[in-house]
mmCIF file of C-alpha atoms in Angstrom:
data_model
loop_
_atom_site.group_PDB
_atom_site.id
_atom_site.type_symbol
_atom_site.label_atom_id
_atom_site.label_comp_id
_atom_site.label_asym_id
_atom_site.label_seq_id
_atom_site.Cartn_x
_atom_site.Cartn_y
_atom_site.Cartn_z
ATOM 1 C CA ASP A 13 -0.056 0.388 0.074
ATOM 2 C CA ASP A 14 2.716 2.382 0.939
ATOM 3 C CA ALA A 15 4.710 1.379 -2.876
ATOM 4 C CA LEU A 16 0.321 2.427 -4.574
ATOM 5 C CA GLU A 17 0.636 6.082 -2.711
ATOM 6 C CA VAL A 18 4.055 6.472 -3.566
ATOM 7 C CA VAL A 19 3.824 5.488 -7.261
ATOM 8 C CA ALA A 20 -0.012 8.109 -7.519
ATOM 9 C CA GLU A 21 1.470 11.018 -5.437
ATOM 10 C CA GLN A 22 4.858 10.845 -7.462
ATOM 11 C CA ALA A 23 3.145 10.051 -10.889
ATOM 12 C CA ARG A 24 0.646 12.979 -10.422
ATOM 13 C CA HIS A 25 3.834 15.596 -9.364
ATOM 14 C CA LEU A 26 5.628 14.805 -12.718
ATOM 15 C CA ALA A 27 2.709 15.532 -14.779
ATOM 16 C CA ILE A 28 1.115 18.188 -13.090
ATOM 17 C CA SER A 29 -1.650 16.120 -13.623
ATOM 18 C CA ASP A 30 -5.052 17.137 -11.434
ATOM 19 C CA ALA A 31 -4.404 13.120 -9.755
ATOM 20 C CA GLY A 32 -3.048 10.464 -9.697
ATOM 21 C CA ILE A 33 -4.467 6.775 -9.931
ATOM 22 C CA VAL A 34 -3.513 3.319 -9.818
ATOM 23 C CA LEU A 35 -5.352 0.803 -10.720
ATOM 24 C CA LEU A 36 -5.100 -3.041 -10.167
ATOM 25 C CA PRO A 37 -7.305 -5.878 -11.730
ATOM 26 C CA ALA A 38 -10.184 -6.648 -9.863
ATOM 27 C CA ASP A 39 -11.345 -9.184 -8.578
ATOM 28 C CA GLU A 40 -14.678 -9.573 -10.687
ATOM 29 C CA GLY A 41 -12.277 -8.344 -13.895
ATOM 30 C CA GLY A 42 -12.254 -5.117 -14.878
ATOM 31 C CA LEU A 43 -9.484 -2.638 -13.191
ATOM 32 C CA GLU A 44 -10.348 -0.916 -9.448
ATOM 33 C CA ILE A 45 -8.534 2.035 -8.824
ATOM 34 C CA VAL A 46 -6.335 1.634 -5.162
ATOM 35 C CA ALA A 47 -4.916 4.544 -4.741
ATOM 36 C CA VAL A 48 -5.338 8.726 -5.733
ATOM 37 C CA SER A 49 -3.473 11.376 -4.375
ATOM 38 C CA ALA A 50 -5.087 14.656 -5.287
ATOM 39 C CA ASP A 51 -5.909 17.779 -3.245
ATOM 40 C CA ASN A 52 -9.759 17.416 -3.689
ATOM 41 C CA PRO A 53 -10.032 13.559 -3.694
ATOM 42 C CA ARG A 54 -12.532 13.360 -6.121
ATOM 43 C CA VAL A 55 -11.834 9.770 -7.194
ATOM 44 C CA ALA A 56 -13.836 6.917 -4.551
ATOM 45 C CA LEU A 57 -11.299 4.595 -3.441
ATOM 46 C CA GLY A 58 -12.797 0.897 -4.694
ATOM 47 C CA VAL A 59 -14.309 1.902 -8.118
ATOM 48 C CA VAL A 60 -13.991 -1.042 -10.858
ATOM 49 C CA ILE A 61 -13.670 -0.138 -14.532
ATOM 50 C CA PRO A 62 -15.466 -2.806 -15.630
ATOM 51 C CA PRO A 63 -14.123 -5.015 -17.941
ATOM 52 C CA GLU A 64 -15.930 -3.822 -20.915
ATOM 53 C CA SER A 65 -13.910 -0.530 -21.158
ATOM 54 C CA PRO A 66 -11.863 -0.858 -24.135
ATOM 55 C CA VAL A 67 -9.900 1.400 -22.224
ATOM 56 C CA VAL A 68 -9.462 -1.644 -19.535
ATOM 57 C CA SER A 69 -9.066 -4.724 -22.412
ATOM 58 C CA THR A 70 -5.780 -1.825 -24.223
ATOM 59 C CA LEU A 71 -4.192 -1.821 -20.979
ATOM 60 C CA LEU A 72 -4.098 -5.243 -20.050
ATOM 61 C CA GLU A 73 -2.579 -6.239 -22.826
ATOM 62 C CA GLY A 74 0.563 -4.214 -21.954
ATOM 63 C CA GLU A 75 -0.895 -0.695 -24.223
ATOM 64 C CA ALA A 76 -0.714 2.967 -23.387
ATOM 65 C CA VAL A 77 -4.117 5.099 -24.035
ATOM 66 C CA PHE A 78 -3.495 9.318 -24.766
ATOM 67 C CA VAL A 79 -7.041 10.546 -24.419
ATOM 68 C CA ASP A 80 -7.632 14.922 -25.526
ATOM 69 C CA ASP A 81 -10.723 14.810 -23.692
ATOM 70 C CA ALA A 82 -12.001 12.697 -21.167
ATOM 71 C CA ALA A 83 -15.373 14.116 -20.764
ATOM 72 C CA THR A 84 -16.100 13.540 -24.262
ATOM 73 C CA ASP A 85 -14.259 10.516 -25.292
ATOM 74 C CA PRO A 86 -16.880 7.271 -26.420
ATOM 75 C CA ARG A 87 -14.104 5.098 -25.308
ATOM 76 C CA MET A 88 -14.029 6.602 -21.729
ATOM 77 C CA ILE A 89 -17.967 5.240 -20.449
ATOM 78 C CA THR A 90 -17.839 5.376 -16.553
ATOM 79 C CA LYS A 91 -19.395 8.447 -15.208
ATOM 80 C CA LEU A 92 -15.242 8.962 -13.611
ATOM 81 C CA SER A 93 -14.077 10.659 -17.348
ATOM 82 C CA GLU A 94 -16.662 13.275 -17.003
ATOM 83 C CA LEU A 95 -14.697 15.000 -14.348
ATOM 84 C CA TYR A 96 -11.426 15.224 -16.386
ATOM 85 C CA GLY A 97 -9.611 16.328 -19.964
ATOM 86 C CA PRO A 98 -6.806 15.429 -21.201
ATOM 87 C CA SER A 99 -5.434 12.297 -19.834
ATOM 88 C CA MET A 100 -2.882 9.548 -19.802
ATOM 89 C CA LEU A 101 -3.594 5.719 -19.286
ATOM 90 C CA LEU A 102 -0.602 3.833 -18.704
ATOM 91 C CA PRO A 103 0.054 0.263 -18.118
ATOM 92 C CA LEU A 104 1.868 -0.640 -14.630
ATOM 93 C CA GLN A 105 4.118 -4.003 -17.119
ATOM 94 C CA SER A 106 7.943 -4.666 -16.213
ATOM 95 C CA GLY A 107 8.993 -8.880 -17.294
ATOM 96 C CA GLY A 108 6.517 -9.342 -19.463
ATOM 97 C CA ARG A 109 3.614 -9.121 -17.150
ATOM 98 C CA VAL A 110 0.703 -6.176 -16.598
ATOM 99 C CA LEU A 111 0.008 -5.169 -12.960
ATOM 100 C CA GLY A 112 -1.969 -2.694 -13.234
ATOM 101 C CA ALA A 113 -2.537 1.133 -14.579
ATOM 102 C CA LEU A 114 -1.593 4.085 -13.926
ATOM 103 C CA ALA A 115 -3.852 7.177 -14.691
ATOM 104 C CA THR A 116 -2.458 10.750 -14.633
ATOM 105 C CA PRO A 117 -5.947 12.786 -15.836
ATOM 106 C CA ARG A 118 -5.655 17.142 -16.290
ATOM 107 C CA VAL A 119 -8.744 19.199 -15.734
ATOM 108 C CA ARG A 120 -11.358 19.782 -18.296
ATOM 109 C CA GLY A 121 -9.892 22.293 -20.411
ATOM 110 C CA GLY A 122 -5.785 21.845 -18.805
ATOM 111 C CA ARG A 123 -2.989 21.809 -21.190
ATOM 112 C CA ALA A 124 -2.868 18.466 -23.842
ATOM 113 C CA PHE A 125 -0.140 16.066 -22.681
ATOM 114 C CA THR A 126 3.056 16.343 -24.921
ATOM 115 C CA GLU A 127 5.186 13.779 -27.067
ATOM 116 C CA ALA A 128 8.269 14.382 -24.421
ATOM 117 C CA GLU A 129 5.107 13.759 -21.673
ATOM 118 C CA ARG A 130 4.095 11.124 -22.810
ATOM 119 C CA THR A 131 7.108 9.439 -23.437
ATOM 120 C CA LEU A 132 8.261 10.619 -20.030
ATOM 121 C CA ALA A 133 5.490 8.989 -18.188
ATOM 122 C CA SER A 134 5.795 5.882 -20.319
ATOM 123 C CA GLN A 135 8.992 5.323 -19.024
ATOM 124 C CA PHE A 136 7.989 6.252 -15.018
ATOM 125 C CA ALA A 137 5.050 3.528 -15.664
ATOM 126 C CA SER A 138 7.780 1.424 -16.035
ATOM 127 C CA GLN A 139 9.692 1.924 -13.577
ATOM 128 C CA ALA A 140 7.206 2.013 -11.536
ATOM 129 C CA ALA A 141 5.604 -1.065 -11.670
ATOM 130 C CA LEU A 142 9.398 -2.695 -11.225
ATOM 131 C CA ALA A 143 9.458 -0.506 -8.126
ATOM 132 C CA LEU A 144 6.125 -1.819 -7.402
ATOM 133 C CA MET A 145 7.258 -5.334 -8.112
ATOM 134 C CA MET A 146 9.740 -6.100 -5.647
ATOM 135 C CA ALA A 147 7.312 -4.521 -3.087
ATOM 136 C CA GLU A 148 5.350 -7.371 -3.666
ATOM 137 C CA ALA A 149 8.635 -9.518 -3.741
ATOM 138 C CA GLN A 150 9.901 -8.368 -0.139
ATOM 139 C CA ARG A 151 5.518 -8.128 1.401
ATOM 140 C CA ASP A 152 5.966 -12.041 -0.036
ATOM 141 C CA ARG A 153 9.181 -12.265 1.640
ATOM 142 C CA GLU A 154 7.874 -10.664 5.123
ATOM 143 C CA ARG A 155 4.117 -12.727 5.060
ATOM 144 C CA LEU A 156 6.560 -16.150 4.670
ATOM 145 C CA ALA A 157 8.682 -15.131 7.876
ATOM 146 C CA VAL A 158 5.174 -14.398 9.696
ATOM 147 C CA TYR A 159 4.697 -18.521 8.529
ATOM 148 C CA GLU A 160 7.698 -19.522 8.983
ATOM 149 C CA ASP A 161 6.959 -17.872 12.638
ATOM 150 C CA ARG A 162 4.003 -18.761 13.592
ATOM 151 C CA ASP A 163 4.662 -22.333 12.421
ATOM 152 C CA ARG A 164 7.583 -22.754 15.039
ATOM 153 C CA ILE A 165 5.333 -21.462 17.978
ATOM 154 C CA ALA A 166 2.440 -23.374 16.623
ATOM 155 C CA ARG A 167 5.036 -26.793 17.377
ATOM 156 C CA ASP A 168 6.436 -25.202 20.836
ATOM 157 C CA LEU A 169 3.316 -24.638 22.068
ATOM 158 C CA HIS A 170 2.265 -28.581 21.088
ATOM 159 C CA ASP A 171 5.663 -29.961 21.973
ATOM 160 C CA LEU A 172 5.860 -28.050 25.352
ATOM 161 C CA VAL A 173 3.236 -26.093 26.626
ATOM 162 C CA ILE A 174 0.874 -28.567 25.879
ATOM 163 C CA GLN A 175 2.732 -31.592 27.325
ATOM 164 C CA ARG A 176 3.677 -29.520 30.337
ATOM 165 C CA LEU A 177 0.649 -28.502 30.896
ATOM 166 C CA PHE A 178 -0.669 -31.882 30.876
ATOM 167 C CA ALA A 179 2.347 -32.965 32.732
ATOM 168 C CA THR A 180 1.097 -30.964 35.731
ATOM 169 C CA GLY A 181 -3.093 -31.489 35.565
ATOM 170 C CA MET A 182 -1.360 -35.397 36.368
ATOM 171 C CA MET A 183 0.117 -34.320 39.092
ATOM 172 C CA LEU A 184 -2.318 -32.293 40.579
ATOM 173 C CA GLU A 185 -4.774 -35.456 40.063
ATOM 174 C CA GLY A 186 -2.261 -37.803 42.073
ATOM 175 C CA ALA A 187 -2.306 -35.297 45.165
ATOM 176 C CA GLN A 188 -5.971 -35.174 44.684
ATOM 177 C CA ARG A 189 -6.073 -38.642 45.648
ATOM 178 C CA LYS A 190 -4.067 -38.709 48.466
ATOM 179 C CA SER A 191 -5.719 -35.705 50.137
ATOM 180 C CA VAL A 192 -8.811 -37.071 53.127
ATOM 181 C CA VAL A 193 -9.978 -33.006 53.004
ATOM 182 C CA PRO A 194 -12.456 -32.233 50.765
ATOM 183 C CA GLU A 195 -12.104 -28.377 50.450
ATOM 184 C CA VAL A 196 -8.517 -29.437 49.041
ATOM 185 C CA GLN A 197 -9.994 -31.966 46.465
ATOM 186 C CA GLY A 198 -12.329 -29.478 45.352
ATOM 187 C CA GLY A 199 -10.144 -26.937 45.298
ATOM 188 C CA ILE A 200 -7.285 -29.547 43.252
ATOM 189 C CA GLY A 201 -10.150 -30.425 40.898
ATOM 190 C CA LYS A 202 -10.809 -26.846 39.593
ATOM 191 C CA ALA A 203 -7.984 -26.512 39.325
ATOM 192 C CA VAL A 204 -7.572 -29.607 36.746
ATOM 193 C CA ASP A 205 -10.673 -28.352 35.419
ATOM 194 C CA GLU A 206 -8.775 -25.014 33.934
ATOM 195 C CA LEU A 207 -5.708 -26.821 32.513
ATOM 196 C CA ASP A 208 -7.843 -28.904 31.043
ATOM 197 C CA VAL A 209 -9.477 -25.983 29.537
ATOM 198 C CA THR A 210 -6.392 -24.046 28.723
ATOM 199 C CA ILE A 211 -5.200 -26.745 27.148
ATOM 200 C CA GLN A 212 -8.760 -27.335 24.434
ATOM 201 C CA GLU A 213 -7.800 -23.267 24.354
ATOM 202 C CA ILE A 214 -4.340 -23.653 23.215
ATOM 203 C CA ARG A 215 -5.107 -26.680 20.895
ATOM 204 C CA THR A 216 -7.586 -24.116 18.751
ATOM 205 C CA ALA A 217 -4.545 -21.429 18.919
ATOM 206 C CA ILE A 218 -2.565 -23.850 17.207
ATOM 207 C CA PHE A 219 -5.035 -24.773 14.798
ATOM 208 C CA ALA A 220 -5.466 -21.270 14.006
ATOM 209 C CA LEU A 221 -2.006 -20.974 13.279
ATOM 210 C CA GLN A 222 -1.617 -23.957 11.209
ATOM 211 C CA GLN A 223 -4.224 -22.359 8.845
ATOM 212 C CA GLY A 224 -3.204 -21.240 5.720
ATOM 213 C CA PRO A 225 -4.719 -17.967 4.384
ATOM 214 C CA ALA A 226 -6.734 -19.493 1.810
ATOM 215 C CA GLU A 227 -8.771 -21.198 4.750
ATOM 216 C CA ALA A 228 -8.583 -18.625 6.917
ATOM 217 C CA PRO A 229 -11.813 -16.457 7.584
ATOM 218 C CA SER A 230 -12.352 -13.224 5.625
ATOM 219 C CA GLY A 231 -14.391 -11.190 8.317
ATOM 220 C CA LEU A 232 -13.169 -8.104 9.239
ATOM 221 C CA ARG A 233 -12.206 -9.028 13.033
ATOM 222 C CA THR A 234 -10.547 -11.814 11.617
ATOM 223 C CA ARG A 235 -8.665 -9.411 8.704
ATOM 224 C CA VAL A 236 -8.124 -6.830 12.527
ATOM 225 C CA LEU A 237 -6.561 -10.208 14.469
ATOM 226 C CA ARG A 238 -4.354 -10.896 11.788
ATOM 227 C CA GLU A 239 -2.808 -7.335 11.178
ATOM 228 C CA ILE A 240 -1.946 -7.222 14.815
ATOM 229 C CA ASN A 241 -0.711 -10.860 14.734
ATOM 230 C CA MET A 242 1.784 -9.990 11.981
ATOM 231 C CA ALA A 243 2.740 -6.775 14.111
ATOM 232 C CA ALA A 244 3.472 -8.721 16.470
ATOM 233 C CA VAL A 245 6.782 -9.866 15.428
ATOM 234 C CA PRO A 246 8.251 -6.847 14.064
ATOM 235 C CA LEU A 247 7.537 -4.480 17.675
ATOM 236 C CA GLY A 248 8.310 -7.956 19.582
ATOM 237 C CA PHE A 249 5.211 -7.743 22.016
ATOM 238 C CA LYS A 250 1.284 -8.114 20.988
ATOM 239 C CA PRO A 251 -0.930 -5.342 20.186
ATOM 240 C CA ALA A 252 -4.171 -5.241 22.780
ATOM 241 C CA HIS A 253 -7.256 -5.026 21.059
ATOM 242 C CA ARG A 254 -10.918 -4.322 21.341
ATOM 243 C CA PHE A 255 -14.292 -5.103 19.080
ATOM 244 C CA LEU A 256 -17.244 -2.910 20.174
ATOM 245 C CA GLY A 257 -20.132 -3.829 17.706
ATOM 246 C CA ALA A 258 -21.342 -6.518 15.486
ATOM 247 C CA VAL A 259 -17.961 -5.363 13.128
ATOM 248 C CA ASP A 260 -18.860 -8.203 10.368
ATOM 249 C CA THR A 261 -22.013 -7.674 9.657
ATOM 250 C CA LEU A 262 -21.980 -3.281 10.221
ATOM 251 C CA VAL A 263 -19.191 -2.381 7.915
ATOM 252 C CA GLY A 264 -18.342 -3.121 4.749
ATOM 253 C CA GLU A 265 -16.434 -4.690 2.648
ATOM 254 C CA LEU A 266 -14.717 -1.381 0.827
ATOM 255 C CA THR A 267 -15.271 0.661 4.158
ATOM 256 C CA GLY A 268 -13.529 -3.015 5.763
ATOM 257 C CA LYS A 269 -10.551 -2.760 3.295
ATOM 258 C CA ASN A 270 -9.387 0.987 3.710
ATOM 259 C CA LEU A 271 -9.918 0.103 7.576
ATOM 260 C CA ILE A 272 -7.410 -2.801 7.370
ATOM 261 C CA ALA A 273 -4.913 -0.576 5.168
ATOM 262 C CA ALA A 274 -5.323 2.216 8.020
ATOM 263 C CA LEU A 275 -4.666 -0.173 10.885
ATOM 264 C CA ARG A 276 -1.553 -1.470 8.968
ATOM 265 C CA GLU A 277 0.129 2.132 7.821
ATOM 266 C CA ALA A 278 -1.174 2.933 12.361
ATOM 267 C CA LEU A 279 0.770 -0.095 13.082
ATOM 268 C CA SER A 280 3.581 0.564 10.771
ATOM 269 C CA ASN A 281 4.397 4.285 11.860
ATOM 270 C CA ALA A 282 4.092 3.248 15.592
ATOM 271 C CA PHE A 283 7.151 0.160 14.567
ATOM 272 C CA ARG A 284 9.107 2.223 12.833
ATOM 273 C CA HIS A 285 8.702 5.219 14.612
ATOM 274 C CA ALA A 286 7.332 5.148 17.860
ATOM 275 C CA GLU A 287 9.842 3.067 19.586
ATOM 276 C CA ALA A 288 6.121 2.373 21.627
ATOM 277 C CA SER A 289 6.294 -1.077 25.012
ATOM 278 C CA ARG A 290 2.718 -0.660 24.093
ATOM 279 C CA ILE A 291 -0.427 -0.695 21.641
ATOM 280 C CA GLU A 292 -3.599 -0.856 22.349
ATOM 281 C CA VAL A 293 -6.150 -1.440 19.050
ATOM 282 C CA VAL A 294 -10.133 -0.350 19.036
ATOM 283 C CA VAL A 295 -12.309 -1.102 16.196
ATOM 284 C CA ASP A 296 -15.893 0.524 17.214
ATOM 285 C CA ALA A 297 -18.907 -0.314 14.831
ATOM 286 C CA THR A 298 -21.239 1.948 17.080
ATOM 287 C CA ALA A 299 -19.184 5.157 16.993
ATOM 288 C CA GLN A 300 -21.533 8.414 15.574
ATOM 289 C CA LEU A 301 -19.617 10.751 13.258
ATOM 290 C CA PRO A 302 -19.594 14.197 13.917
ATOM 291 C CA ASP A 303 -22.414 14.635 11.434
ATOM 292 C CA GLY A 304 -24.310 12.514 13.593
ATOM 293 C CA SER A 305 -24.294 9.187 11.024
ATOM 294 C CA ALA A 306 -23.939 5.799 12.008
ATOM 295 C CA GLY A 307 -19.612 4.933 11.688
ATOM 296 C CA VAL A 308 -17.334 2.672 12.557
ATOM 297 C CA ARG A 309 -14.153 4.041 14.167
ATOM 298 C CA LEU A 310 -10.365 2.889 14.274
ATOM 299 C CA THR A 311 -8.469 3.826 17.495
ATOM 300 C CA VAL A 312 -4.651 2.819 17.537
ATOM 301 C CA ALA A 313 -2.714 4.442 20.566
ATOM 302 C CA ASP A 314 0.645 3.563 21.955
ATOM 303 C CA ASN A 315 3.101 4.995 24.361
ATOM 304 C CA GLY A 316 5.836 5.906 22.574
ATOM 305 C CA VAL A 317 7.710 8.845 21.395
ATOM 306 C CA GLY A 318 5.058 10.970 19.975
ATOM 307 C CA ILE A 319 5.095 12.862 16.445
ATOM 308 C CA PRO A 320 7.873 15.335 16.894
ATOM 309 C CA PRO A 321 8.007 18.734 15.651
ATOM 310 C CA GLY A 322 8.118 19.341 12.041
ATOM 311 C CA GLY A 323 8.698 15.068 11.643
ATOM 312 C CA ARG A 324 7.437 13.818 8.545
ATOM 313 C CA ARG A 325 3.732 13.494 8.144
ATOM 314 C CA SER A 326 3.026 10.797 4.884
ATOM 315 C CA GLY A 327 1.909 8.070 6.944
ATOM 316 C CA LEU A 328 -1.312 10.460 8.242
ATOM 317 C CA ARG A 329 -1.612 12.167 4.950
ATOM 318 C CA ASN A 330 -2.377 8.174 4.046
ATOM 319 C CA LEU A 331 -4.668 7.569 6.476
ATOM 320 C CA GLN A 332 -6.337 11.328 5.916
ATOM 321 C CA ARG A 333 -6.900 10.698 2.339
ATOM 322 C CA ARG A 334 -8.243 7.189 2.486
ATOM 323 C CA ALA A 335 -10.894 8.440 5.039
ATOM 324 C CA GLU A 336 -11.131 11.611 2.881
ATOM 325 C CA ALA A 337 -12.631 9.162 0.239
ATOM 326 C CA LEU A 338 -15.057 7.579 2.046
ATOM 327 C CA GLY A 339 -16.881 10.539 3.410
ATOM 328 C CA GLY A 340 -14.587 10.104 6.770
ATOM 329 C CA SER A 341 -11.829 11.922 8.377
ATOM 330 C CA SER A 342 -8.377 10.868 10.657
ATOM 331 C CA SER A 343 -6.789 12.632 13.404
ATOM 332 C CA TYR A 344 -4.167 12.265 16.310
ATOM 333 C CA GLY A 345 -4.535 13.074 19.383
ATOM 334 C CA PRO A 346 -2.042 12.299 23.228
ATOM 335 C CA GLY A 347 -1.286 8.824 23.848
ATOM 336 C CA LEU A 348 -1.104 6.046 26.590
ATOM 337 C CA GLY A 349 2.165 6.958 27.906
ATOM 338 C CA ASP A 350 2.577 9.593 31.252
ATOM 339 C CA GLY A 351 1.077 12.724 30.577
ATOM 340 C CA GLY A 352 -0.441 12.014 27.646
ATOM 341 C CA GLY A 353 2.921 10.661 26.013
ATOM 342 C CA GLY A 354 2.948 8.569 22.500
ATOM 343 C CA THR A 355 0.199 8.692 20.087
ATOM 344 C CA THR A 356 -3.339 8.127 19.798
ATOM 345 C CA VAL A 357 -4.497 7.508 15.708
ATOM 346 C CA PHE A 358 -8.588 8.043 15.006
ATOM 347 C CA TRP A 359 -9.985 7.201 11.519
ATOM 348 C CA GLU A 360 -13.308 6.970 11.183
ATOM 349 C CA ALA A 361 -15.114 6.406 7.973
ATOM 350 C CA PRO A 362 -19.114 5.397 7.556
ATOM 351 C CA LEU A 363 -21.487 2.970 7.400
#
């Protein structure tokens, strides 16, 4: 997601366009808008350009499309095109593989792109595609490291922890049989029952750790927990978490997808910059937005060093853009440390 945001922002800046838009192939066909850079975002994340669009088929074949006026060009069949004039739509292609597309539209009536700008933009798209492939490879390496660590944890839980708990239970049962005091027998019996419950919970956790990505449920709650568990590896501790409301049923797919991206961004910022030893994540599907409408609010609080004056704000801007594209907002405030030390990030969007 960071790489996609960088590509959109740099393309817009270099092309002197009204927006930088990155599109990736959608599950149902066509191209989905996954990253937007614009001063006044008018393009909604998650919008899918249908596969019957002539522009989509051309881009997926690895050919660029240059449009003099998107609002009147017959190849542009979506309402989105009515907002713009001169546009460049470039395939993100590397090694014969089309990863997606990059669009840099200018406002209606804006200056047309020159031949030199078209050539430079095509070269930039090739470099951006290579960068995305490298980011994808890095993500795969990180994901593999997480899965390997999960396998190790699962083995340790099974081979060490469960066996020790089981042996402890056997010792307690032996002591229970030798005792003649009813109160002691009852107390030991309760302890053994608790151990049995704990063993079952650990076995459930082992099963969850050993599930492959395709087997895991895709509910928002599960995806949030997955991000928290993955963040625990570089952090060295697991962030606390809490859910309010029926997050799986109330939060739509598009909002949930962006909430997960916002959570990933916030946890990444906490790991890279905050030096925190405590993080709390709250997903509240019962939140009320400033206009009184129902919404979902993500809160990520830490006890780190806080945001220094004049420090980089690119991560916070990414959160703000995602929220605004959905009609929501993002902000930050004091954290969990003494005297409000650290940072609390708030991200919210309508349901």
